[in-house]
PDB file of C-alpha atoms in Angstrom:
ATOM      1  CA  UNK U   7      16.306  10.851  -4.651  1.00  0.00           C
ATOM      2  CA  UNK U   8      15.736  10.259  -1.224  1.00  0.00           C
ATOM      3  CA  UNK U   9      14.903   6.746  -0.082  1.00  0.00           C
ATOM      4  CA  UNK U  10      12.555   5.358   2.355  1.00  0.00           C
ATOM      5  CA  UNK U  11      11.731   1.812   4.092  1.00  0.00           C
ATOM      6  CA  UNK U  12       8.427   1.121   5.932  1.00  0.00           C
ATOM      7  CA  UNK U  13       7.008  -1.820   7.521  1.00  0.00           C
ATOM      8  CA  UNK U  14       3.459  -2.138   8.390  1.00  0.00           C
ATOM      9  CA  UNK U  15       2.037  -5.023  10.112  1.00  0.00           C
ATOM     10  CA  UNK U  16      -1.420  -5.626  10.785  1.00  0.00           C
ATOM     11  CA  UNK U  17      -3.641  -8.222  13.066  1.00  0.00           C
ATOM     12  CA  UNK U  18      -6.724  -8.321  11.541  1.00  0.00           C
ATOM     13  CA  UNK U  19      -9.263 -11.030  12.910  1.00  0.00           C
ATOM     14  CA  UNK U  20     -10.706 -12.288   9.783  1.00  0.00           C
ATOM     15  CA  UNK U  21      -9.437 -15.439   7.633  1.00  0.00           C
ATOM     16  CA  UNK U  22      -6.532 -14.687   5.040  1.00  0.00           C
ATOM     17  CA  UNK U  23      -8.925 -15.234   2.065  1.00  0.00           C
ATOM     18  CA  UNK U  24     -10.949 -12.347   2.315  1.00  0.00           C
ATOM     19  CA  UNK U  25      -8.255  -9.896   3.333  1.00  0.00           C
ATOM     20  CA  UNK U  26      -6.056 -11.305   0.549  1.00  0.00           C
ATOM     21  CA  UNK U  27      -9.201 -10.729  -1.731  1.00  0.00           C
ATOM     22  CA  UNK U  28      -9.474  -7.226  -0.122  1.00  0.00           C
ATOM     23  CA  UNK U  29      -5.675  -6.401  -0.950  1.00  0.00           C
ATOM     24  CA  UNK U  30      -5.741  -7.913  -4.802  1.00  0.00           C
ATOM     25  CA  UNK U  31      -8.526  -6.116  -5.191  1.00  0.00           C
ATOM     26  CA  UNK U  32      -6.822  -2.494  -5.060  1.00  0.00           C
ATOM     27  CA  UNK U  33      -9.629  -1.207  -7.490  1.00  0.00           C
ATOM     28  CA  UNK U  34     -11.977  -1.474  -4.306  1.00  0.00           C
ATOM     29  CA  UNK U  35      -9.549   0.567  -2.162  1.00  0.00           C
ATOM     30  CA  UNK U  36     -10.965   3.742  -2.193  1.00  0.00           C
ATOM     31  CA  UNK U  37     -14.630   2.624  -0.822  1.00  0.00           C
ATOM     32  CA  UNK U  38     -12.858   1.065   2.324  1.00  0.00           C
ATOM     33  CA  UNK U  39      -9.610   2.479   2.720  1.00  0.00           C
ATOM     34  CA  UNK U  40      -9.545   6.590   3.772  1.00  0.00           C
ATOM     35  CA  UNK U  41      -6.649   8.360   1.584  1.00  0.00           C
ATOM     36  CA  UNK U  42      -7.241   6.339  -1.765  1.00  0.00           C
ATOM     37  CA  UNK U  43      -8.637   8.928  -3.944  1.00  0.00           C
ATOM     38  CA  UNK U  44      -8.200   6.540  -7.286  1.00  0.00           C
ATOM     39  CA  UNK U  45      -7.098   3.399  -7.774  1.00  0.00           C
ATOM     40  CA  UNK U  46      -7.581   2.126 -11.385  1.00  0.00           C
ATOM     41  CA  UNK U  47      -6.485  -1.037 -13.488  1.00  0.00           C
ATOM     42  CA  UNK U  48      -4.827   0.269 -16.618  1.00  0.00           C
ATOM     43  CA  UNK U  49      -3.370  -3.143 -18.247  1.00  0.00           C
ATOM     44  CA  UNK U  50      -4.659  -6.938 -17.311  1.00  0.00           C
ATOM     45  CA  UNK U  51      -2.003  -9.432 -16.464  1.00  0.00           C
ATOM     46  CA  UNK U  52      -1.646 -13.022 -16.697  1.00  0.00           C
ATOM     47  CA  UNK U  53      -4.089 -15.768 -15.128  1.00  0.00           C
ATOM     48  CA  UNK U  54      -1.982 -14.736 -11.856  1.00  0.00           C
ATOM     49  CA  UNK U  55      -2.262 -11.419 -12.260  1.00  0.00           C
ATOM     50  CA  UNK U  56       1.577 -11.017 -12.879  1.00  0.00           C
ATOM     51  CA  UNK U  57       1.921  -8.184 -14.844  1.00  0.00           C
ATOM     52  CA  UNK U  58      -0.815  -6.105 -14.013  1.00  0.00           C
ATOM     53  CA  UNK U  59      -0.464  -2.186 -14.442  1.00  0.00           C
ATOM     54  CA  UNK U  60      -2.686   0.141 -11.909  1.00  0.00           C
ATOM     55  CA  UNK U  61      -2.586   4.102 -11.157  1.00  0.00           C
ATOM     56  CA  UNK U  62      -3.220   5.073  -7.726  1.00  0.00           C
ATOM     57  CA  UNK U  63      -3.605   8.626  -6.062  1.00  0.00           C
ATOM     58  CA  UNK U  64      -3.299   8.874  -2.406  1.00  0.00           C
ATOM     59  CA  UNK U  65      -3.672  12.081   0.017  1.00  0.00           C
ATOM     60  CA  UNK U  66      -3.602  12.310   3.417  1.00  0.00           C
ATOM     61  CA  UNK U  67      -3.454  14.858   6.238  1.00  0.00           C
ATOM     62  CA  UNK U  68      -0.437  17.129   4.087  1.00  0.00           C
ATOM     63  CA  UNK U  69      -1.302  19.552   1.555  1.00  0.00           C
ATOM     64  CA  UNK U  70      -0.111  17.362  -1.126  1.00  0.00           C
ATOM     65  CA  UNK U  71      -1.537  14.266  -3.417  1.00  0.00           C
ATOM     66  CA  UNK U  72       0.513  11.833  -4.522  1.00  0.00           C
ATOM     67  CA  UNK U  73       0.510   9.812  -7.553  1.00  0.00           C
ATOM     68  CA  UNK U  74       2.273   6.559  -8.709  1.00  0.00           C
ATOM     69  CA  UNK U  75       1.647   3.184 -10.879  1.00  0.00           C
ATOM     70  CA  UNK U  76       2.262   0.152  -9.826  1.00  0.00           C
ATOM     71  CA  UNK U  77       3.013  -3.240 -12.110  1.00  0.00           C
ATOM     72  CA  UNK U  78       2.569  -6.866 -10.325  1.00  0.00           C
ATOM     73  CA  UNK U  79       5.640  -8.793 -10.279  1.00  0.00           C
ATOM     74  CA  UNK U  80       4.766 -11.643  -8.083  1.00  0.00           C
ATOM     75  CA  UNK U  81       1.661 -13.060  -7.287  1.00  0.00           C
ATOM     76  CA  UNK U  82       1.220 -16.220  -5.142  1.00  0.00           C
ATOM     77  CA  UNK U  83      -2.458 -16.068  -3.858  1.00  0.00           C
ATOM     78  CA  UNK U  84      -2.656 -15.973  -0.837  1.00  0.00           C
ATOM     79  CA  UNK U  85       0.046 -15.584   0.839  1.00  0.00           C
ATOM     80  CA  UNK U  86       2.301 -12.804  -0.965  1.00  0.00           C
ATOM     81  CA  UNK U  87       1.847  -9.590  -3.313  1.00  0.00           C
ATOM     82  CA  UNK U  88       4.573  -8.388  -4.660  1.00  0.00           C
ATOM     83  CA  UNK U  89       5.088  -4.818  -7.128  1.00  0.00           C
ATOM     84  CA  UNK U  90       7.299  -2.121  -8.584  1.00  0.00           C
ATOM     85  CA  UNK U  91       6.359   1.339  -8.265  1.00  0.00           C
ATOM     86  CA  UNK U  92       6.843   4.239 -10.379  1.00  0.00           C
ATOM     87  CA  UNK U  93       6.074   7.835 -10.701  1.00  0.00           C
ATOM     88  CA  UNK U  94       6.104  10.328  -7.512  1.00  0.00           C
ATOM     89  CA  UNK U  95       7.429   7.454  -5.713  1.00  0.00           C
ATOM     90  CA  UNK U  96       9.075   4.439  -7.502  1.00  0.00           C
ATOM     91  CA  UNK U  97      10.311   1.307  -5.282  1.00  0.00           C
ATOM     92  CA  UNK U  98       9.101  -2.123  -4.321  1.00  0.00           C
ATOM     93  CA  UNK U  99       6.094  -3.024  -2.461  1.00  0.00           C
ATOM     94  CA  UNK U 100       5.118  -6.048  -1.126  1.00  0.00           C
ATOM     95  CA  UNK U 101       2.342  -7.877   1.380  1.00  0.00           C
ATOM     96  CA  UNK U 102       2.938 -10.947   3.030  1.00  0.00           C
ATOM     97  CA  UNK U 103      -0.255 -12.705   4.528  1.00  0.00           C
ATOM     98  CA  UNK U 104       0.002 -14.762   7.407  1.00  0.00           C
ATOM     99  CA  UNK U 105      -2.647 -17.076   9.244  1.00  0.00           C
ATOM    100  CA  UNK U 106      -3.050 -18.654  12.641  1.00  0.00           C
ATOM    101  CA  UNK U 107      -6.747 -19.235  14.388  1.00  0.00           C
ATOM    102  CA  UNK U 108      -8.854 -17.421  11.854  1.00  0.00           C
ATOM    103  CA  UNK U 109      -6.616 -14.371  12.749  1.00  0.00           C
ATOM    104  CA  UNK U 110      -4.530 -12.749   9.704  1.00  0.00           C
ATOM    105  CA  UNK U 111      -1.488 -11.145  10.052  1.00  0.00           C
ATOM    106  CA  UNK U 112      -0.322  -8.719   7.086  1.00  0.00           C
ATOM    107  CA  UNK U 113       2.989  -7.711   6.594  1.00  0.00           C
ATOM    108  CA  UNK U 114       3.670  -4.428   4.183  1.00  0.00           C
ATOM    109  CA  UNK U 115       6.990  -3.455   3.067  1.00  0.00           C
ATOM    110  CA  UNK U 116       7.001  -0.319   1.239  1.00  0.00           C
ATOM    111  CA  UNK U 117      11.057   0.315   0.258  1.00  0.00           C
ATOM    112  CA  UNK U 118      10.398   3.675  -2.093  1.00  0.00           C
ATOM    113  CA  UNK U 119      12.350   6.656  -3.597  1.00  0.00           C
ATOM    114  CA  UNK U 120      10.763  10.188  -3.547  1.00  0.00           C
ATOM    115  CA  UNK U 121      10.952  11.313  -7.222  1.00  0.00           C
ATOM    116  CA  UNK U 122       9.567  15.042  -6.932  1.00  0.00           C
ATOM    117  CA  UNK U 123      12.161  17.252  -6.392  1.00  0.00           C
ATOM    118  CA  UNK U 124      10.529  19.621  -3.687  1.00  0.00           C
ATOM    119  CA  UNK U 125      10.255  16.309  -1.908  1.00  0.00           C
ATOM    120  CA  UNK U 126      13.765  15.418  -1.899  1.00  0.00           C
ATOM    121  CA  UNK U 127      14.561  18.392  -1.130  1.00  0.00           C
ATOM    122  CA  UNK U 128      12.885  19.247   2.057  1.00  0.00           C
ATOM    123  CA  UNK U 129      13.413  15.506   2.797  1.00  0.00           C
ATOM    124  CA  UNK U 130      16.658  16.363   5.743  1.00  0.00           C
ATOM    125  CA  UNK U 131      14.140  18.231   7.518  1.00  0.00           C
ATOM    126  CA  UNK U 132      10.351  16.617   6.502  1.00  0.00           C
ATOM    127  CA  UNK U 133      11.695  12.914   6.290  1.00  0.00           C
ATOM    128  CA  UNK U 134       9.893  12.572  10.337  1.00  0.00           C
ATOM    129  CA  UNK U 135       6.860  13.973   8.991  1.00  0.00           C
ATOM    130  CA  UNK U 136       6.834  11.734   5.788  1.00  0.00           C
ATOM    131  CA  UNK U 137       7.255   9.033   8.095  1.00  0.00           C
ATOM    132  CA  UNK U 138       4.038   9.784  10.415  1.00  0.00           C
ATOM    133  CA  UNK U 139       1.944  10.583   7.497  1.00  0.00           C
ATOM    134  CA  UNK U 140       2.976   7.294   6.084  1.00  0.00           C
ATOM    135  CA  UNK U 141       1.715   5.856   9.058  1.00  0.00           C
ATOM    136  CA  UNK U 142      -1.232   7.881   9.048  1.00  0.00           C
ATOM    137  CA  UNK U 143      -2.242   6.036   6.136  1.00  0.00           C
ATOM    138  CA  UNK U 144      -1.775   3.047   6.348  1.00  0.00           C
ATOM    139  CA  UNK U 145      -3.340   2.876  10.033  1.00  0.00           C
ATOM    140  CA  UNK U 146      -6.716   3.825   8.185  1.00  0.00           C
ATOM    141  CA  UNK U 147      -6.199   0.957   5.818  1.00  0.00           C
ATOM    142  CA  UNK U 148      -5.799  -1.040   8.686  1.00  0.00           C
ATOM    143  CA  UNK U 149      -8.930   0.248  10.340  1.00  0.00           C
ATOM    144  CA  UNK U 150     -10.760   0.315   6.959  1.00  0.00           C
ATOM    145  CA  UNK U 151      -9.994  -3.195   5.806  1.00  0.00           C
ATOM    146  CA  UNK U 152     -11.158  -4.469   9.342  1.00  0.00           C
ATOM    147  CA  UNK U 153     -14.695  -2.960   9.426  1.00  0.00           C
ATOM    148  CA  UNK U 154     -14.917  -3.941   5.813  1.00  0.00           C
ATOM    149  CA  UNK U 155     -14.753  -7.344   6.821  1.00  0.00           C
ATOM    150  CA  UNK U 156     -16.517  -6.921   9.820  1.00  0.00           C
ATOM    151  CA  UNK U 157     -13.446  -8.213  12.356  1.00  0.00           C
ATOM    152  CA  UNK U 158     -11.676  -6.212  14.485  1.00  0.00           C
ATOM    153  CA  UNK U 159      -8.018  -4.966  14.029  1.00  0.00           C
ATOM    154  CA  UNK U 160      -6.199  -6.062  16.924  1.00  0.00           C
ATOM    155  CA  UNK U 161      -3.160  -4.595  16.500  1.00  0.00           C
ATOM    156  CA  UNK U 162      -1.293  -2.281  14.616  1.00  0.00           C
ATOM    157  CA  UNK U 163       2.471  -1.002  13.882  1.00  0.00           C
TER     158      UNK U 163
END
């Protein structure tokens, strides 16, 4: 399996509580955030949400979809989300909210394994493009969660 580390930060000017809502929600994902396809809730966790079990699909600008599952490990509202992913990728993932001046900064760490085999195999020679079309995606979730609470993304990386 090939392995793969991200980082994503985003400046969004909006409070934390409604981008933290935004994020928890994942459900919601696909009516704000371009390249969610699905995003369901398969098992309920606790009162924190600890525990929690969702599918997601995701596609961007390759010819492929991709499809994983991801169950909540920590949860401390509102400042960190925290979960272990399985399936075409499997890893950790985890946001980080941060707030200064009504301005939110979020912090994603994506630290994943490709799982499909044609994956890890091109991966010496694709790993660049993996990495742009990562970034790809999650600069329309930056863009998306910004207009969906009407404040502008300020920056980006």
């Amino acid at each position: 399996m090939r392995e793969y580390r991200f980082l994503t930060t985003w400046l969004i000017a909006a409070p934390r509580e409604p981008v933290w809502d935004a994020i928890y929600d994942s459900e919601r994902w696909p009516d704000w955030w371009r390249g969610v396809l699905e995003a369901e809730k398969l098992v309920e966790g606790d009162e924190d949400g600890v525990g929690q079990y969702g599918r997601y699909v995701w596609k961007s600008k390759l010819p492929y979809r991709l499809e994983f599952f991801v169950r909540t490990t920590k949860v401390e509202k509102p400042r960190l989300l925290e979960g272990n992913a399985e399936g075409e990728l499997a890893g950790v993932g985890r946001w980080r909210l941060f707030e200064q001046g009504g301005v939110t900064a979020v912090l994603y760490e994506w630290n994943v394994r490709t799982t499909r085999a044609w994956m890890n195999l091109l991966a010496p020679v694709a790993r660049p493009i993996f990495a742009v079309n990562h970034d790809y995606v999650m600069r329309n979730g930056g863009e998306g969660l910004a207009r969906l609470l009407g404040g502008a993304l300020l920056a980006r990386d």
